[in-house]
PDB file of C-alpha atoms and ligand atoms in Angstrom:
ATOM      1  CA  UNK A   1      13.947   9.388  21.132  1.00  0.00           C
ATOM      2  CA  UNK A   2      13.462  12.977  20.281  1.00  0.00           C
ATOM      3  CA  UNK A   3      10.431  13.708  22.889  1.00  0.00           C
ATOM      4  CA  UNK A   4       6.908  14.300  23.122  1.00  0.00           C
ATOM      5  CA  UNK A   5       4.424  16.186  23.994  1.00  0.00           C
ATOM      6  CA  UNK A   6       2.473  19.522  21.965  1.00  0.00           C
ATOM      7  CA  UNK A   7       4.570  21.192  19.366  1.00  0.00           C
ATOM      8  CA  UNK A   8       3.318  24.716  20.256  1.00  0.00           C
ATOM      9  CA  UNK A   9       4.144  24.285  23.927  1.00  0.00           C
ATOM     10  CA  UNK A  10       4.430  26.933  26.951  1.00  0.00           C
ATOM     11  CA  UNK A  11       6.371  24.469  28.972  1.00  0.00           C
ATOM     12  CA  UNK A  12       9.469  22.860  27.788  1.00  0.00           C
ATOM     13  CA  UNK A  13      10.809  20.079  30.635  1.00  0.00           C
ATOM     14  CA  UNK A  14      14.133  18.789  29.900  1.00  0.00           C
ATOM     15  CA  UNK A  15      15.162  15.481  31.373  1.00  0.00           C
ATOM     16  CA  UNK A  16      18.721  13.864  31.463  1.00  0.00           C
ATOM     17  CA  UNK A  17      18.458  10.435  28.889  1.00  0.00           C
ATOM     18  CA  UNK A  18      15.996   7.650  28.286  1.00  0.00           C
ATOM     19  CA  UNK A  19      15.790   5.110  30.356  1.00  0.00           C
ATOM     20  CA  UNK A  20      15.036   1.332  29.352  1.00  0.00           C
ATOM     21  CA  UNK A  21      11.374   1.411  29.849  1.00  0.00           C
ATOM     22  CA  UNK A  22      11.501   5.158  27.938  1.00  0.00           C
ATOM     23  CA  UNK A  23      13.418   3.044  25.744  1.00  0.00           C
ATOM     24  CA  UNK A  24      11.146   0.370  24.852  1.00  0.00           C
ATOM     25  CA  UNK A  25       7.765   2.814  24.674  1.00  0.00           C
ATOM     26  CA  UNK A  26       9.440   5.776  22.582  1.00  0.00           C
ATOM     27  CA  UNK A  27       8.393   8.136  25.019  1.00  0.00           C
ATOM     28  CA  UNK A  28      10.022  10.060  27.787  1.00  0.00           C
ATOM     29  CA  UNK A  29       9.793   9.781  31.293  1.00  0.00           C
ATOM     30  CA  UNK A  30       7.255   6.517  31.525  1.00  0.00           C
ATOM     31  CA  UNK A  31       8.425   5.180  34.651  1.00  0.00           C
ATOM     32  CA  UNK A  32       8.238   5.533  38.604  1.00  0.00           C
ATOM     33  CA  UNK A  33      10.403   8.883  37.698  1.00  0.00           C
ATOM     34  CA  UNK A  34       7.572   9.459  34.722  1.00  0.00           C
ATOM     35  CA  UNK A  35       4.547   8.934  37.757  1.00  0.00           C
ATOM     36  CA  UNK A  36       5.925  11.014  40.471  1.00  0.00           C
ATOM     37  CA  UNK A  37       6.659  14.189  37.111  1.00  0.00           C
ATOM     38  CA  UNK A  38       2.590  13.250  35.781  1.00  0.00           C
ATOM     39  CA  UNK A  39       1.765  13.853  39.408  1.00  0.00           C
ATOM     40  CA  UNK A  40       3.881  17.290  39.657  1.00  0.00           C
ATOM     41  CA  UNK A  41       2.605  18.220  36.267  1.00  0.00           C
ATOM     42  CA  UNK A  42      -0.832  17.809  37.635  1.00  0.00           C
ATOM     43  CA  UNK A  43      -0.621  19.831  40.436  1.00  0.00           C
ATOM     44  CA  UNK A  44       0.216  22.733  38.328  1.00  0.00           C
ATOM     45  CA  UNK A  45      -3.170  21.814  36.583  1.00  0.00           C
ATOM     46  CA  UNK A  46      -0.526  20.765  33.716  1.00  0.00           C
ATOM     47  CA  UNK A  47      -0.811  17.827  31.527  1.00  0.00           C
ATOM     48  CA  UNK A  48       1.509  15.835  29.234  1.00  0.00           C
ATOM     49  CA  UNK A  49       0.757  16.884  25.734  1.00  0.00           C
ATOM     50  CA  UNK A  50      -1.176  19.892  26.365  1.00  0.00           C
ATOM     51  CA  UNK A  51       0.791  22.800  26.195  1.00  0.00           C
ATOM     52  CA  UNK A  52       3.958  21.033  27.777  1.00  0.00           C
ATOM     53  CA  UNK A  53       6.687  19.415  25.837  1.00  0.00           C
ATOM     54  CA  UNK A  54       9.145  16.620  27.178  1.00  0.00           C
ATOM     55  CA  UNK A  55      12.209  15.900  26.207  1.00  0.00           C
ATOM     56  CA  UNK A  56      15.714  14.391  27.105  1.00  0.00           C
ATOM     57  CA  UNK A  57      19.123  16.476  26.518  1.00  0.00           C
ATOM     58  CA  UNK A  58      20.402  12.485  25.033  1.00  0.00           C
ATOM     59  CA  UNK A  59      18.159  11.483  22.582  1.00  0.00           C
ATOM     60  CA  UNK A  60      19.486   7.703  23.670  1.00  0.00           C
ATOM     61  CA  UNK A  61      19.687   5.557  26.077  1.00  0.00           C
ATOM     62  CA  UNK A  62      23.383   5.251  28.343  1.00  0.00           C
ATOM     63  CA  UNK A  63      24.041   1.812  28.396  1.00  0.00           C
ATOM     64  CA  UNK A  64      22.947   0.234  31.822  1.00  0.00           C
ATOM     65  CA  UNK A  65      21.628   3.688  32.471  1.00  0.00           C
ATOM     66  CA  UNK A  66      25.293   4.858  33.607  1.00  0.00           C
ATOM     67  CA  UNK A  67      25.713   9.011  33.598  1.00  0.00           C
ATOM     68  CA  UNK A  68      25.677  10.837  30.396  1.00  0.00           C
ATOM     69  CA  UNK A  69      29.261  11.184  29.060  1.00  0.00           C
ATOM     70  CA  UNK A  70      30.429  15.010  28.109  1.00  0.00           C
ATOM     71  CA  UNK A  71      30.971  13.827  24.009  1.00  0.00           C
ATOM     72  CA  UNK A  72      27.480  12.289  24.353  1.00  0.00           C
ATOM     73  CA  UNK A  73      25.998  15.435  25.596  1.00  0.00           C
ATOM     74  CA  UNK A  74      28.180  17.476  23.107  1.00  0.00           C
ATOM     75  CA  UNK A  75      26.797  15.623  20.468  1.00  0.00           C
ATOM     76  CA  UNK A  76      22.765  15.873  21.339  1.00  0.00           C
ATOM     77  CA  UNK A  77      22.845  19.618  22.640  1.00  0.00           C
ATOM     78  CA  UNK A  78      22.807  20.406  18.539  1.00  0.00           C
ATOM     79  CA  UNK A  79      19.671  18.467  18.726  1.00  0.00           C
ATOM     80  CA  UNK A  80      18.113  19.639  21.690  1.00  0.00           C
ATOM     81  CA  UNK A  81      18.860  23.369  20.471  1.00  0.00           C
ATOM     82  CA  UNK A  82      17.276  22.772  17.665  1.00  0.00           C
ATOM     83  CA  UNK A  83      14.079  21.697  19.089  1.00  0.00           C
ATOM     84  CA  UNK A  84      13.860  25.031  21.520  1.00  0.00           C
ATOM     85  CA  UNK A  85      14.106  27.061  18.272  1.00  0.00           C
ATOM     86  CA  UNK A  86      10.981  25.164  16.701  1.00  0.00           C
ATOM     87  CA  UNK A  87       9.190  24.680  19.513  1.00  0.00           C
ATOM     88  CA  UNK A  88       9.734  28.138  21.226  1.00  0.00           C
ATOM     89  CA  UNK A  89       8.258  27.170  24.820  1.00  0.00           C
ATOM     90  CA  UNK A  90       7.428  30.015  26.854  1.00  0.00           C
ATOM     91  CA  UNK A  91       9.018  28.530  29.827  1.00  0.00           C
ATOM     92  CA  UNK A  92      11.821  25.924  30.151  1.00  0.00           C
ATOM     93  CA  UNK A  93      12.397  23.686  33.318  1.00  0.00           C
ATOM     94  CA  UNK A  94      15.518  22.095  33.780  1.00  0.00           C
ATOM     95  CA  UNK A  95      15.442  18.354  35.596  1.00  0.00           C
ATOM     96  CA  UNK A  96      18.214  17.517  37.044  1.00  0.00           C
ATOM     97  CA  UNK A  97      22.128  18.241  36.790  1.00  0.00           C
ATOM     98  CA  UNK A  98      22.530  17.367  33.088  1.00  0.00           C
ATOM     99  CA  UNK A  99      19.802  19.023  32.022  1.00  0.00           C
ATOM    100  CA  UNK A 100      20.290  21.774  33.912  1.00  0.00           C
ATOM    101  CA  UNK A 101      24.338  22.297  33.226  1.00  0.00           C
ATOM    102  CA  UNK A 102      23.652  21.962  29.445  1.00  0.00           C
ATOM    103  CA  UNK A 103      20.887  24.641  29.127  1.00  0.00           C
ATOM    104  CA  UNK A 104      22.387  27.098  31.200  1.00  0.00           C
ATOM    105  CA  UNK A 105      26.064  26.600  29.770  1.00  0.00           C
ATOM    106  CA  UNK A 106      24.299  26.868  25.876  1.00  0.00           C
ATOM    107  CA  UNK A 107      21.880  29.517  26.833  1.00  0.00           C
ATOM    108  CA  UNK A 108      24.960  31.927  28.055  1.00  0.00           C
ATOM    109  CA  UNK A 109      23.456  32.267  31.843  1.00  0.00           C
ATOM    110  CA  UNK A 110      26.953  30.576  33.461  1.00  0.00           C
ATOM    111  CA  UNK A 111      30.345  29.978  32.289  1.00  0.00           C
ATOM    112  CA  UNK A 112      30.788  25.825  31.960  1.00  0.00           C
ATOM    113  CA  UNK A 113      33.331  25.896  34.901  1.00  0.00           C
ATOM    114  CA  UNK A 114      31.092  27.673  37.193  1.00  0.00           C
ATOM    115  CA  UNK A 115      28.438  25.130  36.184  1.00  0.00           C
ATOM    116  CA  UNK A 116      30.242  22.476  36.577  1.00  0.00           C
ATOM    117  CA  UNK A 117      31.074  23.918  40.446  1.00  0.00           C
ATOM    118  CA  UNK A 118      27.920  24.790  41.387  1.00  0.00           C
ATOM    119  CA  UNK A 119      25.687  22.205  43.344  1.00  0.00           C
ATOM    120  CA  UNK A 120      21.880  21.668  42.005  1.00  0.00           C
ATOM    121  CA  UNK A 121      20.509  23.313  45.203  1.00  0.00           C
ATOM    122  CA  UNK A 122      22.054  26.575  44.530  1.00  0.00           C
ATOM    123  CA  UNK A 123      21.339  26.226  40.879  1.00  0.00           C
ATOM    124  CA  UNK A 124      17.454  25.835  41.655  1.00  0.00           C
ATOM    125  CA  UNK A 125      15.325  28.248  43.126  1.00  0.00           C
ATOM    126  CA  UNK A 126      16.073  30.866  40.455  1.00  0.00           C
ATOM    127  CA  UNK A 127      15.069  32.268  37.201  1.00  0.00           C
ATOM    128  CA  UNK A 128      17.805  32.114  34.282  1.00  0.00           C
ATOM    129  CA  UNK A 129      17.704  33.498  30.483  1.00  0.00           C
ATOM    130  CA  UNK A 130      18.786  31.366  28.064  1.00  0.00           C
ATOM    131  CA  UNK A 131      19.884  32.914  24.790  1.00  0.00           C
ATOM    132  CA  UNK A 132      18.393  31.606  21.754  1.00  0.00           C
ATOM    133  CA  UNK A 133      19.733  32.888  18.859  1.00  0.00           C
ATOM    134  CA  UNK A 134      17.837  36.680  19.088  1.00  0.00           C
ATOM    135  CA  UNK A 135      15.066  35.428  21.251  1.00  0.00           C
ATOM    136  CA  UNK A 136      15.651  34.421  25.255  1.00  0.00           C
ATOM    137  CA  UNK A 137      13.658  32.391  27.324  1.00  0.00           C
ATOM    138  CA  UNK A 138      13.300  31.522  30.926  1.00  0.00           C
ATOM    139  CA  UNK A 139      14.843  28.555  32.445  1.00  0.00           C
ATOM    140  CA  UNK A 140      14.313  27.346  35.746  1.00  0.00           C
ATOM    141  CA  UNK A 141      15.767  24.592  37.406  1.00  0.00           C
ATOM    142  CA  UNK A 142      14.567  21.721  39.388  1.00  0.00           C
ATOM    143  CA  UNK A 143      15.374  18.712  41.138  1.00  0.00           C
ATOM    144  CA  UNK A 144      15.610  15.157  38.955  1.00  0.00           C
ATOM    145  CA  UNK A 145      11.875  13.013  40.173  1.00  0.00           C
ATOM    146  CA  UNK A 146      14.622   9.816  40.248  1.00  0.00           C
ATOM    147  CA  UNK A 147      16.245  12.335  42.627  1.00  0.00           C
ATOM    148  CA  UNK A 148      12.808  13.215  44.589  1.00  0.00           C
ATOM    149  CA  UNK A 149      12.121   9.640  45.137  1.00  0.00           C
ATOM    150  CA  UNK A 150      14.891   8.867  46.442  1.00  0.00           C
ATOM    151  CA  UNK A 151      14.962  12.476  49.030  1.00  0.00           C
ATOM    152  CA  UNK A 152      11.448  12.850  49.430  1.00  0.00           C
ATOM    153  CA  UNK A 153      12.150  15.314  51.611  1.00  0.00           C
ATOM    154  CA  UNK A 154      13.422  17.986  48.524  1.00  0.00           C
ATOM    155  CA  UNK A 155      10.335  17.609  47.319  1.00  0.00           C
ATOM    156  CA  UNK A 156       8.944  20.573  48.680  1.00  0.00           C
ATOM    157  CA  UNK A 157      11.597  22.482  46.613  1.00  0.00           C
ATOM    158  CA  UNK A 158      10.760  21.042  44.071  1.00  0.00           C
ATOM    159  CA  UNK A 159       7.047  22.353  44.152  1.00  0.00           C
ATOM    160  CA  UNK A 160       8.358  26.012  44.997  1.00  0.00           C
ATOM    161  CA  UNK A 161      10.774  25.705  41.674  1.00  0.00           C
ATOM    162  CA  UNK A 162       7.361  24.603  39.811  1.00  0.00           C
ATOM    163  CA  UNK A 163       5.550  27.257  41.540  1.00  0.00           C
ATOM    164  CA  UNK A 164       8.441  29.916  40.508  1.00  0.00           C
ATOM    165  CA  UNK A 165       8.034  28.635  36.987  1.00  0.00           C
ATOM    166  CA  UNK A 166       4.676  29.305  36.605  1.00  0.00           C
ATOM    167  CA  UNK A 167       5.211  32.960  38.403  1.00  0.00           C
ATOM    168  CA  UNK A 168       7.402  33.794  35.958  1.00  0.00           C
ATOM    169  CA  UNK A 169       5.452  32.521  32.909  1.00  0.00           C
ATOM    170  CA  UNK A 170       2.357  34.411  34.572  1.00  0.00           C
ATOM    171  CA  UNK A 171       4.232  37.579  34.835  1.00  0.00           C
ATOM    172  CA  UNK A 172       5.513  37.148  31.305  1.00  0.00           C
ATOM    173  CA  UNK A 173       1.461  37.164  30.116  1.00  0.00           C
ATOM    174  CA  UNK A 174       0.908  40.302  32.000  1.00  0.00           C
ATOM    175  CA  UNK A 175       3.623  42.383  30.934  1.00  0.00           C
ATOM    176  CA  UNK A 176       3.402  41.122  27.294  1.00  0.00           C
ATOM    177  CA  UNK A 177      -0.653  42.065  27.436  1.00  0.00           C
ATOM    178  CA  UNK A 178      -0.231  45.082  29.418  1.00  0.00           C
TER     179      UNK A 178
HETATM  180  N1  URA B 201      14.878  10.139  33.297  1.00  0.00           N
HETATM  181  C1  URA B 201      15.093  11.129  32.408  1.00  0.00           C
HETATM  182  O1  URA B 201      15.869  12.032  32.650  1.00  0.00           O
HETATM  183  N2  URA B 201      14.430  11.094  31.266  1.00  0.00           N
HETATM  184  C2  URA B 201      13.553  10.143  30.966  1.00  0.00           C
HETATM  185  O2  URA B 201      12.979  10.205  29.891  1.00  0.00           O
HETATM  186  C3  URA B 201      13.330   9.133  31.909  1.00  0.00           C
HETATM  187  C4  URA B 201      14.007   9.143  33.071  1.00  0.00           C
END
């Protein structure tokens, strides 16, 4: 399941796998997870499909939804890569440790063993570059929504990592317009 969503996109959101119900409908992020990121995306006057992209860093589904494996995500980031170079989002958001540990180890913002030694919460909160080829692009990273409904409570970082995003993507207009 590649992903979805408007193939000219300013937003790029990267989630970790598919789950069954993702699965079964051929489209990321459809479940209580998918509700609670609909709702997010709304608040940022954002909607699925309209200028926002959605994708997975595995293109399938972990059996019995277990973690992704490090050959599994070796083997998709070729994928994934591939689809920031078509799509060329303005703005990438990162969901979650996978997600988050793969872009910013491919994009050149972290060596892998830092990554893998640095906690979410001190990953978030911040704007990375991501190397593509000659072009970069922002990445910011978030908290997981399986995450958020599990800690409500993070989800006021959450919103502030949303709101950062769309700082940076607003500061990005204004300096590219003048
Ligand atoms: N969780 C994810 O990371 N991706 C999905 O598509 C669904 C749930």
């Amino acid at each position: 399941m590649p992903g979805v969503g408007d193939r000219q996109p300013t937003w790029l959101i990267v989630g970790e796998a598919p789950g069954e119900e993702e699965d079964r409908q051929g489209e990321p992020f459809v479940g209580r997870a998918g509700h609670l990121l609909d709702r997010m995306l709304t608040a940022l006057a954002l909607r699925r499909g309209q200028g926002v992209y959605i994708a997975n860093v595995l293109k399938c589904r972990p059996p019995r939804n277990r973690n992704p494996q490090p050959q599994e995500i070796a083997q998709c980031t070729p994928y994934l890569w591939r689809q920031i170079a078509l799509l060329q989002p303005r703005i990438i958001l990162a969901l979650g440790r996978f997600a988050a540990q793969t872009l910013l180890a491919e994009g050149g913002c972290l060596p892998p063993q830092e990554l893998a030694a640095t906690p979410l919460g001190r990953l978030r909160g911040r704007v990375f570059t991501a190397r593509l080829g000659t072009r970069t692009v922002p990445v910011v990273v978030s908290y997981h929504p399986a995450y958020l409904l599990r800690n409500p409570a993070d989800k006021a970082k959450a919103w502030a990592d949303l709101c950062l995003a769309a700082q940076t993507l607003e500061s990005s207009v204004l300096s590219s317009t003048g």
